[in-house]
Amino acid sequence: MTPWIQKLHKWVGLIIGLQFVIWAASGLVMSLLDTATVNNQHHLAPAAQALPWPEAEISPAVIVARESRPVQMVETHWLAAEPVYRLSDGVSSWLADIRDGSSVPVTAADVAAIAARDYVGDGRPASPELMQENTWEVRGHTGPIWRVAFSDDDATTLYVSGQDGTILERRNDTWRLFDFVMMLHFMDYTRQQDFNNPLIVMAGAGGLWLALSGIWLFFASFRLGEFIPARWRPRRELTVYGADGGKLRSVESHSGDTVYLALGRNGLQLPSNCGGGQSCGLCVVRVRGHAPPPSSADRMHIDATRLRSGYRLACNLPVTSDGQIEVAGGAALWTERVATVVSATAVTPFLREFVLAPEVPLGPEFQPGAYLQVHVPGYRLQRNDLDHPELHRQDWSSLSLPENLVCKEPVRRSYSLSLPVEKAGGNVTLLARFSPGRQGKKQQPAGKGSTYLYSLKPGDRVCFSGPFGDFAIKPGAKEKVFIGGGAGMAPLRAMVHSLLESGAEERIHFWYGARNMREAPYVEEMEALARKHANFTWHLVLSEAAEHGAGLIRGLVHEATDEGLLQNHPDLKSCEFYLCGPPAMLAATRSLLARLGIAEEQVAYDDFKI
Amino acid sequence: MKPAFWARRAHKWIALVIGVQALLWSIGGLYMTAMSIDFIHGDHLNHVAAEPLPKQGDLVDPAVIAARYPAMNGFRLKRLLGEPIYEVHHAGGVDLVDAVTGRLSGPIDEEKARQLALSAYQGDAPLESLQLLDKAPQEVGTRPVPMWQARFGDSGNTALYFSPQTGNLLATRHTYWRVFDFLWMLHIMDYEQRSDVNNTLLRVAASVALLFMLSGVWLLFYSFRRRSAA
Ligand SMILES: Cc1cc2nc3c(=O)[nH]c(=O)nc-3n(C[C@H](O)[C@H](O)[C@H](O)COP(=O)(O)OP(=O)(O)OC[C@H]3O[C@@H](n4cnc5c(N)ncnc54)[C@H](O)[C@@H]3O)c2cc1C
Ligand code: FES
């Protein structure tokens, strides 16, 4: 339920969000504007003593009898200083002389006197002006109206009825501001002072929805624990198992923390690129026993089968009671390994191979498909600390990189093994793409992890933990199709090497997409492998290629694979697929495979999320 | 941390402070705008349109009344329950004088009040109680006392209030009005007078609400942004 409430909250917010700001702001302004000032009380003279009524010469009954209009009421009234009768038919009113009953007009002189008597302050009145047309400052009144403007700082304006000389309204600039703000508050842009207009009722309904759904989301997203310091919360014990079922360790945590936080406090740093922000999807753990219902973040990163078996994002998983969780990577999570940089080779302008010699030999768990988490320390680098060979100078000079490259806090970034460890003489081989950040108008800083890697020189020390991940070659000798792009070369290359090295005999296809020849890594290496192993074929697909010569295919890699292999394949059901590359390529390829009726179990992929 | 993170955090924490009040504002706002204000005022429940004064017939001359009230500073000739009557304003207050006989005719006694209530009331429920009140109930707190309260047994618990001095209808109250008034009290956060929109509590709450709305708008920028594919 929460995800769609969230979605609707967001959309309704989008539609009337601005109105919400206006309601709050206008409400605030109205509460700040002093009501007495708005009503011009500070320019209102104190009420005069009631004068005794003089004896009239004509009885009101006589006037009523004489009037052609029906009269509902006759009352005594003072027009400026002159006693008159005021008659009313319920809708309008008029004045009659108390001596002869003749009608009494409201003159400019009367109005000036009335206004002067009503006003205190240092403004001077302008001469009264009979309005041709009634403005919104006197809406709600009908009939002729006189206007008297005063020359004070508040721009006081009095409105006097042309029917009976009563003061109808006392306006000033504070009132005008208040009225404008009220118009915004009531969404009554025709200024009829009508807060029953359909627009505001609709917005109000949206507003109520926003408030109700907001309260729901509030309770859904706040954990009680967040309000209480960790040490006041009850302690819980979290038992951590490896993926193989072996118990790794018990850690103490506090109720209300997330599993990610609890493990982190105990030195067990789960893989993460987002630091617990529920957006990288790397911190997946499995809950043993009863897992809480998956949240929308869980559903975004974990497929339905794995959700059913209890996989959740640790950074979205609250610790509520003692519990048991399984983490992939097992003991590797605790160990920090140290390695020395052996070499850093620019394979293409923005793909660089790093060979790292670990201090302690690596175990057999470092398999192709696995990735490491490189511990990126805080750093401050100069732009020319990033070295690059002469022939890539142009590519680099077209980037707009800032003079200083800074990483304030240590972070961790994931990089896949790009060659089997045995094949690399016990070393770790990584292939890292440089993230230049968003270029152009809205610049974004270069990637923290890749900048760090690109500053490494032989002899430097690097820390990492791992291996992690469940991207791996499946046992069995099914026909294999590798489809990749960009830095996705790394794990696929390791897998291909590992297979061929171990003497695999099944057919192995590798389709790799790059923009152009310059950006394609390891082309010669792959061509050599294809010459050497009859069961391995290599297809380079170039999306930009002007130079697509012999053996080069032009287009997008998934489309090329479809045309060149999948469409005419006799038995796709018996193939296995290994995908790795940029998100768009990955998504397009996965939907292509799904369209071809290939089951999810046949497809393994690694998502770098960049 | 990403700005999106702070936006979400800000929105959430400010919600903790102002959330309930924001809900009350929304509920009140919707009710007050969705209900026609004429209905809330109870225009459908009372009938006050007076007939015009008679054009014939002898009426007492005001001079006669003025003689009786030396400190008279004005009067009003109107109809009350069909009869022409003078509402005399003098230093001591207001009196009603029968415009035909010249006799003192006020203040409104129980029998008159009953007639007034029945003639004004537009519903079809019986008059349930009629009381002369010396202390104004909250719902007519701004009106002068004493006053006649006529309560009817309809579904809205209609109450009409009349002035014993003038016989005028002072107010019409019914359930929807009471709800409106209650929500208005919550809306402006003046829990005593229900009228002071300049109170400090409201000013503070409105400031926080503004921050709250702005944080929401800030968050919107991120909520609709797709993760950029590099
Ligand atoms: C399982 C796995 C395996 C991986 N294997 C490899 C691999 O073998 N080779 C490889 O090259 N990569 C690999 N990656 C990707 C790698 O982990 C990093 O994500 C990648 O190197 C970018 O990290 P970074 O620190 O350089 O950039 P980050 O600092 O994480 O930034 C990422 C991008 O966001 C932009 N950005 C930075 N700050 C902001 C901001 N405030 N607002 C908006 N955008 C911003 C940056 O400019 C950059 O383009 C793998 C990822 C995963 C999950
Ligand atoms: S840490 Fe990134 S999703 Fe959990």
PDB file of C-alpha atoms in Angstrom, chain A residues 9 13 34 46 66 138 149 176 230 250 260 272 277 283 289 325 331 334 382 402 413 416 420 431:
ATOM      1  CA  HIS A   9       1.310  11.861  -2.449  1.00  0.00           C
ATOM      2  CA  GLY A  13       2.016  17.320  -4.308  1.00  0.00           C
ATOM      3  CA  ASP A  34      -2.401  43.153  12.794  1.00  0.00           C
ATOM      4  CA  PRO A  46     -13.575  57.507  18.894  1.00  0.00           C
ATOM      5  CA  ARG A  66     -46.416  59.554   1.166  1.00  0.00           C
ATOM      6  CA  VAL A 138     -15.993  48.052  -1.967  1.00  0.00           C
ATOM      7  CA  ALA A 149      -8.573  59.374  -0.103  1.00  0.00           C
ATOM      8  CA  ARG A 176      -4.866  45.906   0.417  1.00  0.00           C
ATOM      9  CA  ALA A 230      20.922   4.300  20.575  1.00  0.00           C
ATOM     10  CA  SER A 250      26.883 -12.438  16.709  1.00  0.00           C
ATOM     11  CA  TYR A 260      23.109  -1.947   7.771  1.00  0.00           C
ATOM     12  CA  SER A 272      27.332  -0.257  -0.629  1.00  0.00           C
ATOM     13  CA  GLY A 277      20.547   5.468   1.045  1.00  0.00           C
ATOM     14  CA  CYS A 283      23.531  -4.198   0.754  1.00  0.00           C
ATOM     15  CA  GLY A 289      12.811 -16.745   9.693  1.00  0.00           C
ATOM     16  CA  ILE A 325      20.517 -12.820   8.867  1.00  0.00           C
ATOM     17  CA  ALA A 331      33.946 -13.493   6.519  1.00  0.00           C
ATOM     18  CA  TRP A 334      35.371  -8.244   8.204  1.00  0.00           C
ATOM     19  CA  GLN A 382      45.157  18.172  -8.146  1.00  0.00           C
ATOM     20  CA  PRO A 402      37.927  21.169 -11.683  1.00  0.00           C
ATOM     21  CA  ARG A 413      33.244   1.443  -4.402  1.00  0.00           C
ATOM     22  CA  SER A 416      34.792  -6.555 -10.514  1.00  0.00           C
ATOM     23  CA  PRO A 420      40.924 -14.845 -12.968  1.00  0.00           C
ATOM     24  CA  LEU A 431      39.195  -2.558 -15.112  1.00  0.00           C
TER      25      LEU A 431
END
